[in-house]
C-alpha cells in the first residue's frame, strides 16, 4: 500500500515501511514473535516490502548486514528479549564493521510497561529497559517509540543509521504499531545537510597540507564501500594521478587491475611494496580506515601523523588540526577538486597476476585450491569469504574487475558469510554470489542454506572441509581436540536443506576442483555446492603469516 494523495495519516508500521522504501530497503529480515506481530502485519500492507524467512535471528542479522553493505540500509525485525538478544552478535558485528542496520524490536505494550506487569521474554521483575540499554553499546541511537513522538523517532533512527553508517535501534511497543501518525512528513526526504562553513574550513586545511606535496597516497578503507563512494574515490585518484592502496577490510572496493592500484595495505604483513609506498608518502589520506591488530599487520602500519588526512563517516581531520563536521561524500568531493588542480603523478608499476599452478594429481592442497580459484573466478560476481582459512586465502587473490568482496575482518565472527549470501543475493540480484567457507564455520549457520535456496538465490558454495578450525590450529595447539569438529555428510545435509535445485561436486584433487568450478560457472540455474577436501593442518600463506605475527606479538 502507498499513501494515497491527500491521505493525512498512516499507521506507525506503515510510516516505518515507507521510510525504509525511501532508503532503498525492499526486504525485511528477521523472525516473528508475539510482540512484533502487529508491526509485521502493518509492514505487510506496504507495497514493495518483502519478508525474508530466516531460521533464527542470528542468521537474519548476518543477512541484513550483507544487504546493508550493498543497499545502504537494512531492516532487521525481531521480538523483544529472546529475539533481539539472539541477534545481538550480528548487530555488534555491524557496529564494528560500520554497517547501517536498523534493528526494529517489537516490544511489550506501553500499558503493560506502565503497570510493571510480569511478562514472558522478560526477567519477570517488571524492568523493561534492560535490552535497550544493552543495545546502547552497539548502536548509534536508541529510540523506544512513544505516542507523542513516534514518527519523529522513526525518522531519527533511520537517519542516524544512514548518516553514521552504523546500526540503530528502534523499539516499537505492540500497542503503538497501529497508531496513526502524520503521513505528510513522508514528503520530506531524510537527508543530512552539510555545513558550507565546515566544508570550506576542511578544504582550506587540506589545501595547506597538499601544497608542495609530491608523493600523496590514498589508503582506502571499508567506509568507502559502505557509503557507495568507490566510483567517486577512483575518480578523485585519477584526477590527480594519485596511487591508492586498499586495506583488507576494503578489498575489492576498487578495481585491483587499475593502473593506480598499488596493493593491499596491512602494515608490512601482506604487501611489502604497498607498505613502502605508504611509508614514503608525504601525504597519506585515510578514507574510512580502521587499523585493528589484524588489519594493521599487528601495528606495523604507519600511524596517523601531521601529514595524514583522516576522513570518516561524519568528520574530516587534516593532520593535527580540528575535526570538521564534514560527511565522507562531501570530503571526497573536496579531495577530487584539489587533486584535479595538481599535476598528475606517474602510475605505480604493479606485478601481473600470478601464473596458474600446475594442477598435479595428488591430494588437494591450500596452494592448489587458491590457484584454481584465482584462475576460475569470473568477473561480475560477489565473493564472500568467511572468517578463518577462507578469508585469508581469499585475501591473497587478485580480484577480477567488477568483483564485490564481502568479509568481516574486524568483528571476525565465524559463520557470518553463509547467511550473508542471502542478504548479498537479494540486495544485488544481478551478481552471483560465490561463497568460500570452512566446515567449522558452516556448521554454525548451516540452516541458511535452506533460506537462501528458498529465496531464489543460486550461489556457488565452496566448502573447505578440513575437519575443523584450521585458523585456530595455525594460531595455537594444532592437535588439540577442541579444534576438531564433528564430521557431517555435507551432500546429504545440503540436499535436505536446499532441495532439488542442489548440484553437488566432491573435489579431492586440484583437477577435480577445477572441473567442479567450471561446471558450477556454467550451471547458473542451480545452487552449487563444491566440497573441497583438504589436509587439516594445511593453511594458505597469508594465514601462516598472520599466525607468525600473532605468535610474535603474544611472545
XYZ file of C-alpha atoms in Angstrom:
555
model
C 0.000 0.000 0.000
C 1.211 3.517 -0.887
C -0.134 6.619 0.873
C -2.971 7.994 -1.219
C -2.847 11.633 -2.364
C -4.387 13.717 0.364
C -4.025 10.978 2.982
C -3.362 12.686 6.272
C -2.376 9.719 8.447
C -0.825 6.284 8.212
C -0.053 3.814 10.971
C 3.335 3.743 12.665
C 4.109 0.430 10.942
C 3.206 1.825 7.535
C 5.173 5.010 8.179
C 8.247 2.948 9.025
C 7.750 0.829 5.897
C 7.647 3.881 3.628
C 10.746 5.371 5.218
C 12.544 2.074 4.598
C 11.483 2.067 0.946
C 12.736 5.619 0.551
C 16.123 4.452 1.848
C 16.329 1.634 -0.719
C 15.150 -1.207 1.516
C 12.934 -3.741 -0.252
C 13.405 -6.769 2.015
C 12.816 -7.291 5.727
C 14.946 -9.797 7.628
C 14.019 -11.302 10.949
C 11.873 -13.780 12.872
C 8.273 -13.231 14.045
C 7.291 -13.218 17.712
C 4.176 -12.243 19.597
C 5.409 -8.724 20.420
C 6.107 -7.853 16.761
C 3.132 -9.477 15.004
C 1.008 -6.330 14.773
C 4.047 -4.465 13.490
C 4.667 -7.147 10.855
C 1.028 -7.059 9.762
C 1.337 -3.310 9.249
C 4.592 -3.615 7.333
C 2.990 -6.271 5.124
C 0.474 -3.677 3.922
C 3.277 -1.553 2.466
C 3.633 -2.452 -1.191
C 7.235 -3.097 -2.201
C 8.452 -4.702 1.017
C 9.128 -8.462 1.061
C 9.532 -10.555 4.198
C 12.559 -12.874 4.094
C 12.307 -16.099 6.096
C 15.277 -16.934 8.308
C 15.677 -19.947 10.616
C 16.889 -17.803 13.523
C 17.633 -14.212 14.453
C 21.411 -14.574 14.266
C 21.292 -15.637 10.633
C 18.764 -12.917 9.874
C 21.162 -10.381 11.378
C 24.061 -11.620 9.266
C 21.888 -11.498 6.139
C 20.744 -7.971 6.978
C 24.383 -6.917 7.424
C 25.318 -8.075 3.912
C 22.183 -6.478 2.471
C 23.012 -3.128 4.075
C 26.519 -3.173 2.637
C 25.032 -3.061 -0.844
C 21.842 -1.041 -0.304
C 22.983 1.496 2.286
C 20.461 0.296 4.877
C 18.801 -2.911 6.021
C 15.921 -3.645 8.387
C 16.133 -6.431 10.954
C 12.843 -7.141 12.766
C 12.741 -9.289 15.906
C 10.651 -9.712 19.004
C 11.559 -8.360 22.422
C 14.121 -10.058 24.669
C 14.766 -13.512 23.281
C 14.700 -12.334 19.673
C 16.773 -9.197 19.999
C 19.370 -10.907 22.174
C 19.656 -13.792 19.699
C 20.886 -11.380 17.020
C 22.979 -9.167 19.307
C 26.200 -10.708 17.994
C 25.214 -9.878 14.420
C 24.339 -6.268 15.265
C 27.592 -5.893 17.216
C 29.399 -7.080 14.102
C 27.579 -4.460 12.054
C 28.722 -1.834 14.559
C 32.340 -2.996 14.358
C 32.251 -3.066 10.557
C 30.315 0.221 10.088
C 27.203 -1.315 8.561
C 23.865 0.574 8.737
C 21.355 -1.983 10.015
C 18.138 -0.695 11.584
C 17.154 -3.185 14.279
C 13.417 -2.958 14.923
C 12.263 -4.812 18.032
C 8.584 -5.362 18.701
C 8.229 -4.770 22.447
C 5.560 -5.060 25.185
C 2.645 -2.651 25.131
C 3.103 0.688 26.825
C 0.217 -0.119 29.188
C 1.928 -3.284 30.395
C 5.204 -1.433 30.889
C 3.497 1.341 32.839
C 1.930 -1.196 35.207
C 5.084 -3.273 35.581
C 3.314 -6.465 34.507
C 5.415 -9.629 34.822
C 5.589 -10.802 31.212
C 7.272 -13.641 29.330
C 10.501 -12.799 27.472
C 11.461 -10.669 30.496
C 13.314 -11.447 33.706
C 9.915 -11.400 35.454
C 10.807 -8.394 37.575
C 8.877 -5.598 35.877
C 12.002 -3.978 34.378
C 11.666 -3.389 30.619
C 14.654 -1.295 29.510
C 17.466 -3.783 30.058
C 17.736 -4.789 26.408
C 17.583 -1.266 25.019
C 20.406 -0.453 27.444
C 22.378 -3.386 26.071
C 21.821 -2.132 22.532
C 23.132 1.277 23.549
C 26.564 -0.360 23.489
C 26.388 -1.305 19.796
C 24.025 1.196 18.130
C 24.403 4.867 17.306
C 20.925 5.774 18.550
C 18.188 4.025 20.541
C 14.554 5.004 20.230
C 11.625 3.450 22.116
C 8.541 4.850 20.446
C 6.069 6.994 22.339
C 2.600 8.036 21.235
C 3.644 11.697 21.195
C 6.798 11.424 19.026
C 6.528 8.154 17.092
C 7.065 9.469 13.542
C 9.863 11.784 14.678
C 11.578 8.871 16.428
C 11.335 6.626 13.356
C 12.952 9.382 11.299
C 15.708 9.861 13.865
C 16.632 6.169 13.868
C 16.623 5.785 10.069
C 18.616 8.974 9.535
C 21.179 8.110 12.220
C 21.882 4.704 10.678
C 22.320 6.081 7.165
C 24.386 9.124 8.152
C 26.738 7.383 10.590
C 26.767 4.058 8.690
C 26.185 2.282 11.979
C 23.331 0.208 13.431
C 20.376 1.973 15.048
C 17.834 0.545 17.486
C 14.087 1.129 17.286
C 11.702 -0.409 19.817
C 8.033 -0.441 18.735
C 5.584 -1.212 21.566
C 2.866 -3.600 20.430
C 0.053 -1.123 21.096
C 1.705 1.635 19.035
C 2.256 -0.256 15.782
C -1.248 0.740 14.569
C -1.109 4.271 15.991
C -1.994 6.865 13.317
C 0.764 9.397 12.559
C 1.152 12.333 10.193
C 1.672 10.970 6.654
C 2.663 14.330 5.181
C 6.082 14.021 6.828
C 6.909 11.350 4.232
C 7.137 14.031 1.540
C 10.311 15.360 3.187
C 13.349 13.139 2.470
C 15.617 12.175 5.343
C 18.940 13.762 4.457
C 21.768 15.351 6.403
C 22.520 18.913 5.296
C 26.249 19.721 5.227
C 27.561 22.928 6.715
C 29.188 25.080 3.989
C 31.447 26.652 6.604
C 32.749 23.274 7.787
C 33.299 22.111 4.202
C 35.190 25.306 3.394
C 37.334 25.042 6.535
C 38.245 21.456 5.710
C 39.107 22.480 2.138
C 41.429 25.191 3.389
C 43.214 22.820 5.761
C 43.553 20.217 3.015
C 44.937 22.729 0.529
C 47.568 23.773 3.037
C 48.723 20.189 3.565
C 48.733 19.310 -0.137
C 50.710 22.402 -1.112
C 54.075 21.166 -2.302
C 53.262 17.501 -1.727
C 54.845 15.284 -4.368
C 54.064 11.776 -3.156
C 50.477 11.601 -1.858
C 48.784 8.240 -1.493
C 45.210 7.162 -0.720
C 44.608 4.427 1.845
C 41.094 3.163 1.100
C 39.132 1.689 3.997
C 35.799 -0.067 4.199
C 33.715 3.098 4.737
C 34.255 3.935 1.066
C 32.282 0.838 0.182
C 29.680 1.363 2.927
C 28.979 4.884 1.657
C 28.833 3.830 -2.004
C 31.759 6.086 -2.882
C 34.061 3.723 -4.769
C 33.429 5.487 -8.089
C 33.936 8.938 -6.576
C 37.171 7.930 -4.855
C 38.529 6.357 -8.017
C 37.641 9.498 -9.972
C 39.496 11.605 -7.393
C 42.560 9.366 -7.632
C 42.512 9.520 -11.434
C 42.057 13.307 -11.414
C 45.353 13.719 -9.563
C 47.119 10.578 -10.709
C 47.351 9.586 -7.033
C 48.054 5.914 -6.299
C 45.792 4.063 -3.892
C 46.097 1.029 -1.660
C 43.188 -0.805 -0.059
C 43.036 -2.253 3.415
C 41.959 -5.855 3.919
C 38.532 -4.657 5.017
C 38.138 -2.753 1.733
C 39.399 -5.475 -0.597
C 37.549 -5.384 -3.905
C 36.180 -1.896 -3.246
C 38.273 -0.517 -6.125
C 39.431 -2.328 -9.249
C 42.652 -4.198 -8.484
C 43.618 -4.119 -12.176
C 43.536 -0.314 -12.301
C 46.940 1.280 -13.102
C 46.786 3.376 -9.912
C 46.140 0.381 -7.641
C 49.289 -0.116 -5.575
C 48.411 -3.154 -3.491
C 46.804 -4.327 -0.267
C 47.892 -2.454 2.829
C 48.129 -4.254 6.169
C 51.319 -2.772 7.504
C 54.218 -4.929 6.425
C 52.338 -8.235 6.731
C 50.736 -8.644 3.310
C 52.342 -6.464 0.640
C 55.843 -5.047 1.090
C 55.583 -2.677 -1.891
C 52.313 -1.192 -0.606
C 53.853 -0.718 2.844
C 56.906 1.012 1.340
C 54.711 3.329 -0.741
C 52.716 4.469 2.295
C 55.819 4.875 4.415
C 57.477 7.099 1.773
C 54.402 9.249 1.071
C 54.485 12.904 2.047
C 50.682 12.997 2.425
C 48.584 9.970 3.396
C 44.813 10.217 3.011
C 42.876 7.709 5.111
C 39.409 7.153 3.650
C 37.271 5.419 6.268
C 40.184 3.418 7.644
C 40.350 1.468 10.901
C 43.608 -0.181 11.932
C 42.971 -3.115 14.250
C 45.714 -5.578 15.145
C 44.889 -7.802 12.154
C 44.205 -5.025 9.632
C 47.420 -3.212 10.540
C 49.665 -6.261 10.299
C 49.875 -6.214 14.101
C 50.557 -2.490 14.228
C 53.320 -2.398 11.628
C 51.423 0.305 9.715
C 52.361 3.959 9.525
C 50.433 5.675 12.336
C 48.462 8.821 11.599
C 50.661 11.895 11.945
C 50.815 15.560 10.936
C 50.907 14.518 7.246
C 47.772 12.362 7.474
C 44.232 13.262 6.391
C 41.567 11.216 8.196
C 38.148 11.081 6.554
C 35.385 9.297 8.464
C 31.627 8.955 8.019
C 30.837 12.331 9.576
C 34.179 14.035 10.283
C 37.298 15.135 8.433
C 40.623 15.857 10.142
C 43.768 17.238 8.499
C 46.975 16.470 10.353
C 46.859 17.738 13.915
C 44.033 20.156 13.160
C 40.456 20.184 14.413
C 37.733 17.730 13.393
C 35.392 19.272 10.840
C 31.766 18.105 10.676
C 32.002 17.004 7.056
C 30.461 13.806 5.688
C 32.609 11.399 3.723
C 30.872 12.118 0.409
C 31.446 15.867 0.753
C 35.044 15.314 1.849
C 35.742 13.133 -1.198
C 34.257 15.875 -3.388
C 36.678 18.420 -1.916
C 39.539 15.964 -2.332
C 38.669 15.443 -6.014
C 38.611 19.198 -6.670
C 42.031 19.710 -5.125
C 43.579 16.671 -6.772
C 42.308 17.856 -10.166
C 44.275 21.081 -9.756
C 47.526 19.159 -9.230
C 49.905 17.796 -11.859
C 49.302 14.065 -12.235
C 51.894 11.720 -10.755
C 53.306 8.760 -12.661
C 51.433 5.470 -12.101
C 52.990 2.929 -9.776
C 54.089 -0.259 -11.576
C 52.413 -3.401 -10.295
C 53.214 -7.059 -10.956
C 50.762 -9.008 -13.051
C 48.546 -11.798 -11.717
C 50.311 -14.989 -10.646
C 50.809 -17.701 -13.228
C 48.449 -20.691 -12.980
C 49.809 -23.579 -10.925
C 50.384 -26.990 -12.401
C 47.453 -28.960 -11.029
C 49.147 -32.297 -10.485
C 47.393 -35.474 -9.383
C 47.991 -35.579 -5.621
C 45.597 -34.597 -2.820
C 44.218 -31.080 -2.923
C 46.408 -28.533 -1.112
C 45.680 -24.999 0.017
C 48.152 -23.651 -2.517
C 46.484 -25.536 -5.339
C 42.976 -24.592 -4.178
C 43.638 -20.861 -4.252
C 45.453 -21.115 -7.558
C 42.445 -22.875 -9.078
C 40.033 -20.313 -7.606
C 42.232 -17.476 -8.926
C 42.231 -18.965 -12.398
C 38.463 -19.594 -12.400
C 36.866 -16.677 -10.564
C 34.752 -14.760 -13.090
C 34.227 -11.023 -13.073
C 30.869 -9.617 -12.063
C 30.444 -11.893 -9.050
C 30.221 -11.310 -5.300
C 32.954 -13.206 -3.481
C 32.119 -13.910 0.168
C 34.804 -15.373 2.408
C 34.168 -16.497 5.958
C 36.461 -15.797 8.880
C 39.453 -18.101 9.065
C 41.171 -20.073 6.332
C 38.671 -18.895 3.730
C 39.220 -15.192 4.346
C 42.986 -15.424 4.487
C 43.092 -17.497 1.329
C 40.782 -15.083 -0.491
C 42.754 -12.082 0.753
C 45.657 -13.245 -1.390
C 43.625 -13.357 -4.601
C 43.923 -10.755 -7.350
C 40.253 -9.987 -7.855
C 38.969 -9.606 -11.422
C 37.217 -6.406 -12.452
C 33.732 -5.703 -11.095
C 34.047 -8.118 -8.185
C 32.331 -7.388 -4.876
C 34.204 -8.807 -1.885
C 32.438 -9.462 1.429
C 34.313 -10.406 4.579
C 34.299 -9.496 8.255
C 37.934 -8.914 9.267
C 37.167 -6.508 12.130
C 34.495 -8.484 14.026
C 35.629 -11.912 12.780
C 32.504 -13.877 13.700
C 32.800 -17.420 12.389
C 29.763 -18.422 10.345
C 28.874 -14.894 9.203
C 29.356 -15.397 5.483
C 26.854 -18.203 4.907
C 23.733 -16.173 5.842
C 25.418 -13.138 4.261
C 24.965 -14.877 0.892
C 21.209 -14.450 1.338
C 21.477 -10.722 2.015
C 24.014 -10.114 -0.747
C 21.992 -12.105 -3.268
C 18.754 -10.234 -2.550
C 20.405 -6.807 -2.428
C 22.279 -7.285 -5.706
C 20.400 -9.940 -7.714
C 22.370 -9.397 -10.908
C 25.579 -10.595 -9.278
C 26.006 -14.302 -8.478
C 27.423 -14.965 -5.009
C 30.452 -17.215 -4.628
C 30.941 -18.353 -1.026
C 34.189 -19.706 0.410
C 33.639 -21.211 3.854
C 35.229 -23.797 6.123
C 33.351 -26.754 7.548
C 33.625 -25.438 11.108
C 32.156 -22.071 10.143
C 29.412 -23.670 8.059
C 28.278 -25.794 10.986
C 27.403 -22.620 12.881
C 24.868 -21.243 10.392
C 24.142 -24.113 8.007
C 20.350 -23.664 8.269
C 20.582 -20.655 5.976
C 21.410 -22.907 3.046
C 17.672 -23.553 3.067
C 16.543 -19.932 3.401
C 18.947 -18.878 0.641
C 17.627 -21.510 -1.742
C 14.012 -20.667 -0.847
C 14.644 -17.010 -1.698
C 15.734 -17.981 -5.211
C 19.422 -17.137 -4.717
C 21.680 -19.554 -6.614
C 25.239 -19.246 -5.311
C 28.362 -21.302 -5.795
C 29.400 -22.555 -2.337
C 32.937 -23.871 -1.957
C 33.098 -25.738 1.355
C 36.647 -26.188 2.627
C 36.381 -29.479 4.502
C 39.499 -29.606 6.670
C 37.881 -31.303 9.657
C 37.865 -28.340 11.992
C 39.090 -24.857 12.774
C 42.332 -24.648 10.832
C 42.829 -20.971 11.668
C 42.890 -21.878 15.372
C 45.257 -24.765 14.631
C 47.573 -22.288 12.930
C 47.447 -19.941 15.897
C 47.966 -22.422 18.734
C 47.866 -26.103 19.740
C 47.262 -27.593 16.273
C 46.495 -31.102 17.552
C 44.171 -30.040 20.383
C 40.806 -31.769 20.275
C 38.905 -28.521 20.678
C 39.931 -27.538 17.144
C 38.138 -30.545 15.640
C 34.505 -30.575 14.543
C 32.091 -33.446 14.147
C 32.204 -34.776 10.572
C 28.971 -34.263 8.645
C 27.514 -35.733 5.481
C 27.557 -32.422 3.619
C 25.958 -33.784 0.470
C 23.060 -35.331 2.350
C 22.579 -32.316 4.586
C 22.640 -29.844 1.709
C 20.218 -31.991 -0.271
C 17.772 -31.905 2.641
C 18.066 -28.147 3.128
C 18.333 -26.955 -0.475
C 16.135 -29.464 -2.268
C 16.064 -30.241 -5.983
C 17.983 -27.127 -7.050
C 21.192 -28.538 -5.491
C 24.118 -29.528 -7.687
C 26.854 -31.235 -5.652
C 30.520 -31.850 -6.539
C 33.261 -33.515 -4.474
C 36.850 -32.363 -5.077
C 39.809 -34.192 -3.568
C 42.372 -33.051 -6.149
C 43.103 -29.773 -7.913
C 41.920 -31.219 -11.221
C 38.593 -32.241 -9.678
C 38.199 -28.770 -8.169
C 38.908 -27.065 -11.485
C 36.375 -29.303 -13.208
C 33.767 -28.686 -10.499
C 34.169 -24.903 -10.662
C 33.973 -24.923 -14.433
C 30.716 -26.844 -14.234
C 29.442 -24.531 -11.491
C 30.102 -21.458 -13.583
C 28.099 -22.896 -16.450
C 25.210 -24.056 -14.260
C 23.680 -20.727 -13.219
C 20.244 -22.238 -12.540
C 21.466 -24.495 -9.708
C 22.507 -23.995 -6.123
C 26.033 -25.410 -6.413
C 27.938 -26.967 -3.515
C 31.567 -27.926 -4.091
C 33.039 -29.869 -1.174
C 36.822 -29.457 -1.283
C 38.641 -31.935 0.972
C 41.874 -30.572 2.480
C 44.504 -31.605 4.985
C 43.532 -30.345 8.474
C 46.962 -28.801 9.062
C 47.450 -27.117 5.670
C 46.966 -23.341 5.524
C 47.248 -20.561 2.929
C 50.373 -18.358 3.037
C 48.686 -15.269 4.498
C 47.206 -17.302 7.333
C 50.659 -18.610 8.167
C 51.961 -15.023 8.123
C 49.106 -13.996 10.433
C 49.921 -16.836 12.819
C 53.593 -15.880 12.883
C 52.789 -12.236 13.627
C 50.278 -13.235 16.285
C 52.788 -15.532 17.943
C 55.487 -12.866 17.900
C 53.099 -10.297 19.391
C 51.949 -12.682 22.110
C 55.535 -13.515 22.936
